[in-house]
CSV table of C-alpha atoms and ligand atoms in Angstrom, one decimal:
chain,number,residue,atom,x,y,z
A,6,MET,CA,141.8,108.5,81.4
A,7,LEU,CA,142.1,109.8,77.9
A,8,ARG,CA,139.6,108.6,75.3
A,9,ILE,CA,140.8,108.7,71.7
A,10,GLY,CA,138.7,107.8,68.7
A,11,LEU,CA,140.6,106.4,65.7
A,12,THR,CA,139.0,106.0,62.4
A,13,GLY,CA,139.6,106.3,58.6
A,14,GLY,CA,138.1,104.9,55.5
A,15,MET,CA,138.4,101.2,54.8
A,16,GLY,CA,142.1,100.5,53.9
A,17,ALA,CA,143.4,103.8,55.2
A,18,GLY,CA,145.6,102.1,57.8
A,19,LYS,CA,143.7,102.3,61.1
A,20,SER,CA,145.0,98.9,62.2
A,21,THR,CA,148.5,100.0,61.3
A,22,VAL,CA,148.2,103.2,63.4
A,23,ALA,CA,146.5,101.3,66.3
A,24,ARG,CA,149.4,98.9,66.4
A,25,ILE,CA,151.9,101.7,66.7
A,26,LEU,CA,149.9,103.3,69.5
A,27,ALA,CA,149.6,99.9,71.3
A,28,ASP,CA,153.4,99.6,71.2
A,29,ARG,CA,153.6,102.9,73.1
A,30,GLY,CA,151.2,101.6,75.7
A,31,ALA,CA,147.7,102.7,74.5
A,32,VAL,CA,144.8,100.4,75.5
A,33,ILE,CA,143.2,99.5,72.2
A,34,ILE,CA,139.4,98.8,72.0
A,35,ASP,CA,138.7,97.4,68.6
A,36,SER,CA,135.0,97.9,67.9
A,37,ASP,CA,134.9,95.2,65.2
A,38,LEU,CA,136.2,92.7,67.8
A,39,VAL,CA,133.7,93.8,70.4
A,40,ALA,CA,130.9,93.5,67.9
A,41,ARG,CA,132.0,89.9,67.2
A,42,GLU,CA,132.3,89.1,70.9
A,43,VAL,CA,128.8,90.2,71.8
A,44,VAL,CA,127.3,87.7,69.3
A,45,ALA,CA,129.7,84.8,70.0
A,46,PRO,CA,128.3,81.4,70.9
A,47,GLY,CA,126.9,81.5,74.4
A,48,ALA,CA,126.6,85.4,74.4
A,49,GLU,CA,123.4,87.1,75.2
A,50,GLY,CA,123.4,88.9,71.9
A,51,LEU,CA,123.4,85.7,69.9
A,52,ALA,CA,120.3,84.4,71.7
A,53,ALA,CA,118.5,87.7,71.1
A,54,LEU,CA,119.3,87.5,67.4
A,55,VAL,CA,117.9,84.0,67.2
A,56,ASP,CA,114.8,85.2,69.0
A,57,ALA,CA,114.4,88.0,66.5
A,58,PHE,CA,115.5,86.3,63.2
A,59,GLY,CA,115.1,82.6,63.8
A,60,ALA,CA,117.4,79.7,64.3
A,61,ASP,CA,118.4,79.5,60.7
A,62,ILE,CA,120.9,82.4,61.2
A,63,LEU,CA,123.1,79.8,63.0
A,64,ALA,CA,125.8,77.7,61.4
A,65,ALA,CA,126.0,74.0,62.1
A,66,ASP,CA,128.5,74.6,64.9
A,67,GLY,CA,126.1,77.0,66.7
A,68,SER,CA,128.0,80.1,65.7
A,69,LEU,CA,126.5,83.1,63.9
A,70,ASP,CA,126.2,82.5,60.1
A,71,ARG,CA,126.8,86.1,59.1
A,72,PRO,CA,125.7,85.8,55.4
A,73,ALA,CA,122.4,84.2,56.6
A,74,LEU,CA,121.9,87.0,59.1
A,75,ALA,CA,122.8,89.6,56.5
A,76,ALA,CA,120.3,88.1,54.1
A,77,LYS,CA,117.5,88.5,56.7
A,78,ALA,CA,118.6,91.7,58.4
A,79,PHE,CA,119.7,93.9,55.6
A,80,GLY,CA,116.6,93.4,53.4
A,81,ASP,CA,114.5,96.2,54.9
A,82,ASP,CA,114.9,99.2,57.2
A,83,GLU,CA,112.8,97.6,60.0
A,84,SER,CA,114.9,94.4,60.2
A,85,ARG,CA,118.1,96.5,60.1
A,86,ALA,CA,116.8,98.6,62.9
A,87,THR,CA,115.9,95.4,64.9
A,88,LEU,CA,119.5,94.1,64.4
A,89,ASN,CA,121.0,97.4,65.5
A,90,SER,CA,118.7,97.7,68.5
A,91,ILE,CA,120.1,94.3,69.7
A,92,THR,CA,123.8,94.7,68.9
A,93,HIS,CA,124.4,98.5,69.5
A,94,PRO,CA,123.5,98.6,73.2
A,95,LEU,CA,125.5,95.4,73.8
A,96,VAL,CA,128.6,96.8,72.0
A,97,GLY,CA,128.1,100.0,74.0
A,98,GLN,CA,127.9,98.1,77.3
A,99,ARG,CA,130.9,95.9,76.6
A,100,THR,CA,132.9,99.0,75.5
A,101,ALA,CA,132.0,100.8,78.7
A,102,GLU,CA,133.1,97.7,80.7
A,103,LEU,CA,136.4,97.6,79.0
A,104,ILE,CA,136.9,101.3,79.6
A,105,ALA,CA,135.9,101.0,83.3
A,106,GLY,CA,138.4,98.1,83.7
A,107,ALA,CA,141.4,100.1,82.3
A,108,ALA,CA,143.8,101.8,84.7
A,109,SER,CA,142.9,105.4,85.5
A,110,ASP,CA,146.0,106.8,83.7
A,111,SER,CA,145.2,104.9,80.5
A,112,ILE,CA,145.2,106.3,77.0
A,113,ILE,CA,142.3,104.4,75.5
A,114,VAL,CA,142.2,104.2,71.7
A,115,GLN,CA,138.9,103.1,70.3
A,116,ASP,CA,139.4,101.8,66.8
A,117,ILE,CA,135.9,102.4,65.2
A,118,PRO,CA,135.5,102.1,61.4
A,119,LEU,CA,132.1,103.8,61.5
A,120,LEU,CA,132.9,106.5,64.1
A,121,VAL,CA,131.8,109.3,61.8
A,122,GLU,CA,128.8,107.4,60.4
A,123,ASN,CA,127.5,106.7,63.9
A,124,GLY,CA,128.1,110.3,65.2
A,125,LEU,CA,130.5,109.1,67.9
A,126,ALA,CA,133.2,111.9,67.5
A,127,PRO,CA,131.8,114.2,70.2
A,128,LEU,CA,132.1,111.4,72.8
A,129,MET,CA,135.9,111.3,72.4
A,130,ASN,CA,138.5,113.6,73.9
A,131,LEU,CA,140.2,113.6,70.6
A,132,VAL,CA,139.6,112.1,67.1
A,133,LEU,CA,142.4,110.8,64.9
A,134,ILE,CA,141.6,110.3,61.3
A,135,VAL,CA,143.9,108.2,59.1
A,136,ASP,CA,143.7,109.9,55.8
A,137,VAL,CA,144.5,108.4,52.5
A,138,PRO,CA,142.8,109.3,49.2
A,139,GLU,CA,140.2,106.9,48.1
A,140,GLY,CA,142.0,105.7,44.9
A,141,ILE,CA,145.1,104.7,47.0
A,142,ARG,CA,142.9,102.9,49.5
A,143,ILE,CA,141.2,100.9,46.8
A,144,ARG,CA,144.6,100.0,45.3
A,145,ARG,CA,145.9,98.8,48.7
A,146,LEU,CA,142.8,96.8,49.5
A,147,VAL,CA,143.1,95.0,46.1
A,148,GLU,CA,146.8,94.5,46.4
A,149,PHE,CA,147.4,93.7,50.1
A,150,ARG,CA,144.1,92.4,51.3
A,151,GLY,CA,142.9,90.5,48.2
A,152,VAL,CA,139.6,92.4,48.0
A,153,LEU,CA,137.9,92.6,44.6
A,154,GLU,CA,138.1,96.1,43.2
A,155,SER,CA,134.3,96.3,42.7
A,156,ASP,CA,133.7,95.1,46.3
A,157,ALA,CA,136.2,97.7,47.6
A,158,ARG,CA,134.4,100.5,45.7
A,159,ALA,CA,131.0,99.4,46.8
A,160,ARG,CA,131.9,99.2,50.5
A,161,ILE,CA,133.8,102.5,50.4
A,162,SER,CA,130.9,104.3,48.8
A,163,ALA,CA,128.6,103.1,51.6
A,164,GLN,CA,130.9,104.8,54.2
A,165,ALA,CA,131.3,108.4,55.1
A,166,THR,CA,133.2,110.5,52.5
A,167,ASP,CA,136.8,111.7,53.1
A,168,GLU,CA,135.3,115.3,53.5
A,169,GLN,CA,132.9,114.1,56.2
A,170,ARG,CA,135.8,112.4,58.1
A,171,ARG,CA,138.1,115.4,57.8
A,172,ALA,CA,135.4,117.6,59.3
A,173,VAL,CA,135.6,115.8,62.6
A,174,ALA,CA,139.4,115.3,62.6
A,175,ASP,CA,141.3,116.9,65.5
A,176,VAL,CA,144.3,115.2,64.0
A,177,LEU,CA,144.7,114.2,60.4
A,178,LEU,CA,147.3,111.4,59.9
A,179,ASP,CA,148.4,111.3,56.3
A,180,ASN,CA,149.2,107.7,55.5
A,181,SER,CA,149.4,108.1,51.7
A,182,GLY,CA,153.2,107.7,51.8
A,183,ALA,CA,155.4,104.7,52.3
A,184,PRO,CA,154.4,102.3,55.2
A,185,ASP,CA,157.2,103.6,57.5
A,186,ASP,CA,156.4,107.3,57.0
A,187,ILE,CA,153.6,107.3,59.5
A,188,VAL,CA,155.6,105.7,62.3
A,189,PRO,CA,157.5,108.7,63.5
A,190,VAL,CA,154.4,110.9,63.1
A,191,VAL,CA,152.5,108.7,65.5
A,192,HIS,CA,155.4,108.5,67.9
A,193,ARG,CA,155.6,112.3,68.0
A,194,LEU,CA,151.8,112.6,68.4
A,195,TRP,CA,152.0,110.2,71.4
A,196,GLU,CA,154.9,112.1,73.1
A,197,GLU,CA,153.9,115.7,72.3
A,198,ARG,CA,150.1,115.6,72.5
A,199,LEU,CA,148.6,112.4,73.9
A,200,LEU,CA,150.9,111.9,76.9
A,201,PRO,CA,150.6,115.5,78.1
A,202,PHE,CA,146.9,115.6,77.4
A,203,GLU,CA,146.3,112.5,79.6
A,204,HIS,CA,148.5,114.0,82.3
A,205,ASN,CA,146.6,117.3,82.2
A,206,LEU,CA,143.3,115.5,82.4
A,207,ARG,CA,144.3,113.4,85.4
A,208,THR,CA,145.8,116.4,87.3
A,209,VAL,CA,142.9,118.8,86.4
A,210,THR,CA,145.3,121.1,84.5
A,211,SER,CA,144.6,123.1,81.4
A,212,ALA,CA,147.0,123.5,78.6
A,213,HIS,CA,148.2,127.0,78.1
A,214,ARG,CA,150.6,129.0,76.0
A,215,PRO,CA,153.6,130.3,78.0
A,216,ASN,CA,153.8,133.7,76.4
A,217,ILE,CA,151.5,136.1,74.6
A,218,SER,CA,151.8,135.9,70.8
A,219,ILE,CA,149.4,137.5,68.4
A,220,VAL,CA,149.3,135.4,65.1
A,221,ASP,CA,147.6,135.9,61.8
A,222,PRO,CA,144.1,134.6,61.6
A,223,ASP,CA,143.7,130.9,60.8
A,224,PRO,CA,140.8,130.3,58.5
A,225,ASP,CA,140.4,126.9,60.2
A,226,TRP,CA,139.6,128.4,63.6
A,227,PRO,CA,135.8,128.3,63.1
A,228,ALA,CA,135.9,124.6,62.2
A,229,GLN,CA,138.1,123.8,65.1
A,230,ALA,CA,135.7,125.7,67.4
A,231,GLN,CA,132.7,123.7,66.0
A,232,ARG,CA,134.4,120.4,66.8
A,233,LEU,CA,135.0,121.6,70.4
A,234,ILE,CA,131.4,122.8,70.6
A,235,ALA,CA,130.1,119.4,69.5
A,236,ARG,CA,132.1,117.9,72.3
A,237,LEU,CA,130.8,120.4,74.8
A,238,TRP,CA,127.2,119.7,73.9
A,239,GLY,CA,127.9,116.1,74.6
A,240,ALA,CA,129.0,117.0,78.1
A,241,CYS,CA,126.4,119.6,78.8
A,242,GLY,CA,123.2,118.2,77.3
A,243,ALA,CA,120.1,120.1,78.6
A,244,LEU,CA,122.1,122.2,81.1
A,245,ALA,CA,123.3,124.5,78.3
A,246,SER,CA,120.9,126.8,76.5
A,247,ARG,CA,123.5,127.7,73.9
A,248,ILE,CA,127.2,127.3,73.1
A,249,ASP,CA,129.0,129.8,71.0
A,250,HIS,CA,132.4,130.5,69.5
A,251,ILE,CA,133.3,133.9,70.9
A,252,GLY,CA,136.5,136.1,71.1
A,253,SER,CA,138.9,137.1,68.5
A,254,THR,CA,139.2,133.7,66.8
A,255,ALA,CA,135.5,134.0,66.0
A,256,VAL,CA,136.0,137.2,64.0
A,257,PRO,CA,137.2,136.5,60.5
A,258,GLU,CA,140.5,138.2,59.5
A,259,LEU,CA,141.3,139.3,63.0
A,260,PRO,CA,144.8,138.5,64.3
A,261,ALA,CA,144.6,136.8,67.7
A,262,LYS,CA,146.3,134.7,70.3
A,263,ASP,CA,146.0,131.1,69.0
A,264,VAL,CA,143.5,130.3,71.8
A,265,ILE,CA,139.9,129.4,70.9
A,266,ASP,CA,137.3,131.0,73.2
A,267,LEU,CA,133.9,129.4,73.7
A,268,GLN,CA,130.9,130.3,75.8
A,269,ILE,CA,128.4,128.0,77.4
A,270,THR,CA,125.3,129.7,78.5
A,271,VAL,CA,123.5,128.3,81.5
A,272,ALA,CA,120.4,129.2,83.5
A,273,ASP,CA,122.3,130.0,86.8
A,274,ILE,CA,125.7,129.6,88.4
A,275,ALA,CA,124.6,126.4,90.2
A,276,ALA,CA,124.1,124.9,86.7
A,277,ALA,CA,127.6,126.0,85.8
A,278,ASP,CA,129.0,124.3,88.9
A,279,GLY,CA,126.9,121.2,88.0
A,280,LEU,CA,128.9,120.9,84.7
A,281,ARG,CA,132.3,120.8,86.4
A,282,ALA,CA,132.8,117.1,86.3
A,283,ALA,CA,131.3,116.5,82.9
A,284,LEU,CA,133.4,119.2,81.3
A,285,GLY,CA,136.5,117.8,83.0
A,286,ALA,CA,135.8,114.3,81.6
A,287,ALA,CA,135.2,115.8,78.2
A,288,GLY,CA,138.7,117.3,78.2
A,289,PHE,CA,138.1,120.7,79.7
A,290,PRO,CA,139.2,120.8,83.4
A,291,VAL,CA,138.0,123.6,85.6
A,292,ILE,CA,140.2,126.6,86.4
A,293,ALA,CA,138.9,126.9,89.9
A,294,ARG,CA,140.6,130.1,91.0
A,295,VAL,CA,138.6,132.1,88.4
A,296,THR,CA,135.2,132.9,89.8
A,297,HIS,CA,134.1,136.0,87.8
A,298,ASP,CA,135.0,138.3,84.9
A,299,ASN,CA,136.5,141.7,85.3
A,300,PRO,CA,133.5,143.9,85.7
A,301,LYS,CA,133.0,146.9,83.4
A,302,PRO,CA,132.8,150.2,85.2
A,303,THR,CA,129.2,150.9,84.3
A,304,ASP,CA,127.8,147.5,85.3
A,305,ALA,CA,129.6,146.5,88.6
A,306,ASP,CA,128.0,144.5,91.4
A,307,PRO,CA,126.5,146.9,94.0
A,308,ASP,CA,128.5,145.2,96.8
A,309,GLY,CA,131.8,145.3,94.9
A,310,THR,CA,132.3,141.5,95.0
A,311,ASN,CA,131.8,141.0,91.2
A,312,VAL,CA,130.7,137.4,92.0
A,313,VAL,CA,127.0,138.1,91.4
A,314,LEU,CA,126.5,139.9,88.1
A,315,TRP,CA,129.9,138.9,86.7
A,316,ALA,CA,130.0,135.4,88.1
A,317,LYS,CA,131.4,132.8,85.7
A,318,ARG,CA,133.2,129.5,85.7
A,319,LEU,CA,136.2,129.0,83.5
A,320,HIS,CA,137.4,125.7,82.0
A,321,GLY,CA,140.5,125.3,79.8
A,322,ALA,CA,141.2,122.5,77.3
A,323,ALA,CA,143.7,119.9,78.6
A,324,ASP,CA,144.8,119.2,75.0
A,325,PRO,CA,148.2,120.9,74.4
A,326,GLY,CA,147.5,120.7,70.7
A,327,ARG,CA,144.4,122.9,70.8
A,328,VAL,CA,144.4,125.5,73.6
A,329,ALA,CA,141.0,126.7,74.4
A,330,ASN,CA,139.0,128.6,77.1
A,331,VAL,CA,135.5,127.7,78.0
A,332,HIS,CA,133.6,130.4,79.8
A,333,VAL,CA,130.4,129.2,81.5
A,334,ARG,CA,128.2,132.2,82.0
A,335,VAL,CA,124.6,132.8,83.1
A,336,ALA,CA,122.0,133.7,80.5
A,337,GLY,CA,121.3,137.4,80.4
A,338,SER,CA,124.2,138.4,82.7
A,339,PRO,CA,126.3,141.3,81.4
A,340,GLY,CA,129.4,139.2,80.7
A,341,GLN,CA,127.3,136.6,78.8
A,342,GLN,CA,125.7,139.3,76.6
A,343,PHE,CA,128.9,141.3,76.1
A,344,ALA,CA,130.8,138.2,74.8
A,345,LEU,CA,128.3,137.9,72.0
A,346,THR,CA,127.8,141.6,71.4
A,347,PHE,CA,131.6,142.3,71.3
A,348,ARG,CA,132.1,139.5,68.8
A,349,ASP,CA,129.3,140.7,66.6
A,350,TRP,CA,130.4,144.3,66.8
A,351,LEU,CA,134.0,143.4,65.7
A,352,ARG,CA,132.5,141.3,62.9
A,353,ALA,CA,130.6,144.3,61.7
A,354,ASP,CA,133.0,147.1,62.2
A,355,ALA,CA,136.3,147.1,60.3
A,356,THR,CA,137.7,150.2,62.1
A,357,ALA,CA,137.1,148.5,65.5
A,358,ARG,CA,139.0,145.5,64.2
A,359,VAL,CA,142.0,147.6,63.2
A,360,GLU,CA,142.0,149.4,66.6
A,361,TYR,CA,141.7,146.1,68.5
A,362,THR,CA,144.5,144.6,66.5
A,363,GLU,CA,146.8,147.5,67.3
A,364,VAL,CA,145.9,147.3,71.0
A,365,LYS,CA,146.6,143.6,71.1
A,366,ARG,CA,149.9,144.0,69.3
A,367,ALA,CA,150.9,146.7,71.8
A,368,GLY,CA,149.9,144.5,74.7
A,369,ALA,CA,151.9,141.6,73.3
A,370,ALA,CA,154.9,143.9,72.8
A,371,LYS,CA,154.6,144.9,76.5
A,372,ALA,CA,154.4,141.2,77.5
A,373,ALA,CA,157.4,140.3,75.4
A,374,GLY,CA,160.1,138.4,77.4
A,375,LEU,CA,157.6,137.6,80.2
A,376,ILE,CA,155.9,134.3,80.8
A,377,GLY,CA,152.8,132.9,82.5
A,378,GLU,CA,150.8,135.2,84.8
A,379,ASP,CA,153.3,138.1,84.4
A,380,ALA,CA,152.9,138.1,80.6
A,381,MET,CA,149.1,138.0,80.9
A,382,LEU,CA,149.1,140.9,83.4
A,383,ALA,CA,151.3,143.1,81.2
A,384,TYR,CA,149.1,142.3,78.2
A,385,LEU,CA,145.9,143.0,80.1
A,386,ASP,CA,147.4,146.3,81.4
A,387,VAL,CA,147.4,147.6,77.8
A,388,LYS,CA,144.2,145.9,76.7
A,389,GLU,CA,141.7,146.5,79.5
A,390,PRO,CA,141.5,150.4,79.3
A,391,TRP,CA,140.6,150.0,75.6
A,392,PHE,CA,138.2,147.3,76.5
A,393,ASP,CA,136.3,149.4,79.0
A,394,ALA,CA,135.6,152.0,76.3
A,395,ALA,CA,134.9,149.3,73.7
A,396,TYR,CA,132.3,147.9,76.1
A,397,GLU,CA,130.3,151.1,75.8
A,398,ARG,CA,130.8,151.4,72.0
A,399,ALA,CA,129.7,147.8,71.4
A,400,LEU,CA,126.6,148.2,73.6
A,401,ALA,CA,125.7,151.4,71.8
A,402,TRP,CA,126.2,149.6,68.4
A,403,ARG,CA,123.8,146.9,69.6
A,404,ALA,CA,121.3,149.4,70.9
A,405,ALA,CA,121.3,151.3,67.6
A,406,GLY,CA,120.7,148.1,65.7
A,407,ASP,CA,117.8,146.8,67.8
B,263,ADP,P1,142.2,99.7,57.9
B,263,ADP,O1,142.4,99.0,59.2
B,263,ADP,O2,142.1,101.2,58.0
B,263,ADP,O3,141.2,99.1,57.0
B,263,ADP,P2,144.8,98.5,57.4
B,263,ADP,O4,145.7,99.1,58.5
B,263,ADP,O5,144.4,97.1,57.5
B,263,ADP,O6,143.6,99.5,57.1
B,263,ADP,O7,145.6,98.8,56.1
B,263,ADP,C1,145.2,98.4,54.8
B,263,ADP,C2,146.3,97.7,54.0
B,263,ADP,O8,147.2,98.7,53.6
B,263,ADP,C3,147.0,96.7,54.9
B,263,ADP,O9,147.3,95.6,54.1
B,263,ADP,C4,148.3,97.5,55.3
B,263,ADP,O10,149.3,96.6,55.5
B,263,ADP,C5,148.5,98.4,54.1
B,263,ADP,N1,149.1,99.7,54.4
B,263,ADP,C6,148.9,100.4,55.5
B,263,ADP,N2,149.6,101.5,55.5
B,263,ADP,C7,150.3,101.5,54.2
B,263,ADP,C8,151.2,102.4,53.6
B,263,ADP,N3,151.5,103.6,54.1
B,263,ADP,N4,151.6,102.0,52.3
B,263,ADP,C9,151.2,100.9,51.8
B,263,ADP,N5,150.4,100.0,52.4
B,263,ADP,C10,149.9,100.3,53.6
């Protein structure tokens, strides 16, 4: 089951995008509808509101009189908190029921106007933001939905800013053009990203790039990594002691494979195994055949197995639109420490970056024309000898700095 969060500023076109996704077979959960359902006549939420705020929040027909509730609940922080403490858990519960009731191969799209404001992005496998500049949104609300311009401005200024929304966007859907412009964009997203993402999740498969290609550094990599890290924290909670962006994409100005590497640090390998299901559900299925890193010559396991000192668990993003590796390593183990030291050394040492770039390019050249495991082996064949020496140099650099 794939869980997508859909949001955008008021008037951006969330409902429009949700309709296109529903046409393709997505299960839409509209959080505004759910919020209304949990305080409908006869619902537990309405009774709780009456207990808290009095019977005069009811209209003559017994339904919720929203303006009357607003007058009471939005006056002070305490009342607002009381209102939220009643409605939020019920909305959460009902949403969970709807998700649990959906087929296991569903693509669930949660249409949540306040997704960003309520910090819900990390709970989703992917966040889609419908992006339209504020001025255009206001014009559309006035023109097509009959909202007073002053009301539109006031409501929009109480919401997250466009910048805050863009910061959590895995996918930015530009709906500033003509109404039909967005249609093929959403269809392509469905076919090329959402369908394979769901399939990968269900079959415990990670997305990968078929061949080795070293690309120019993308200044957006760090922000992409931070979005994935927020999601990983949601899955790991207290089982992780730190989560870091590592590898070449964490080093500014370093050409790299377009694959984000992340490291989750845990207390022991049992904790790493304990994260398997949660990481899978968060969008990062385990790659079970990998049980350890390649040891460096000076720090091998005494028994030669490599599964003690160099033990790790590897997960890979199921999202074909953002390939990523998640290395789960034990705090203080040589692999865990080296990942951080190597990154920091490259960040500090311009000469090392040039050398490493050349080695990667040579490895990619050797892997040219090959695919899958063969490509990776050819690449590593060139890279690993340099890496073994770099291990010593990076450790020496760290020791000199301490
Ligand atoms: P939201 O659900 O994000 O508040 P809606 O989907 O209701 O926004 O869209 C707001 C209004 O703008 C609607 O009347 C809708 O028909 C209209 N609209 C949506 N997309 C476009 C577009 N690309 N161009 C012009 N109007 C649009």
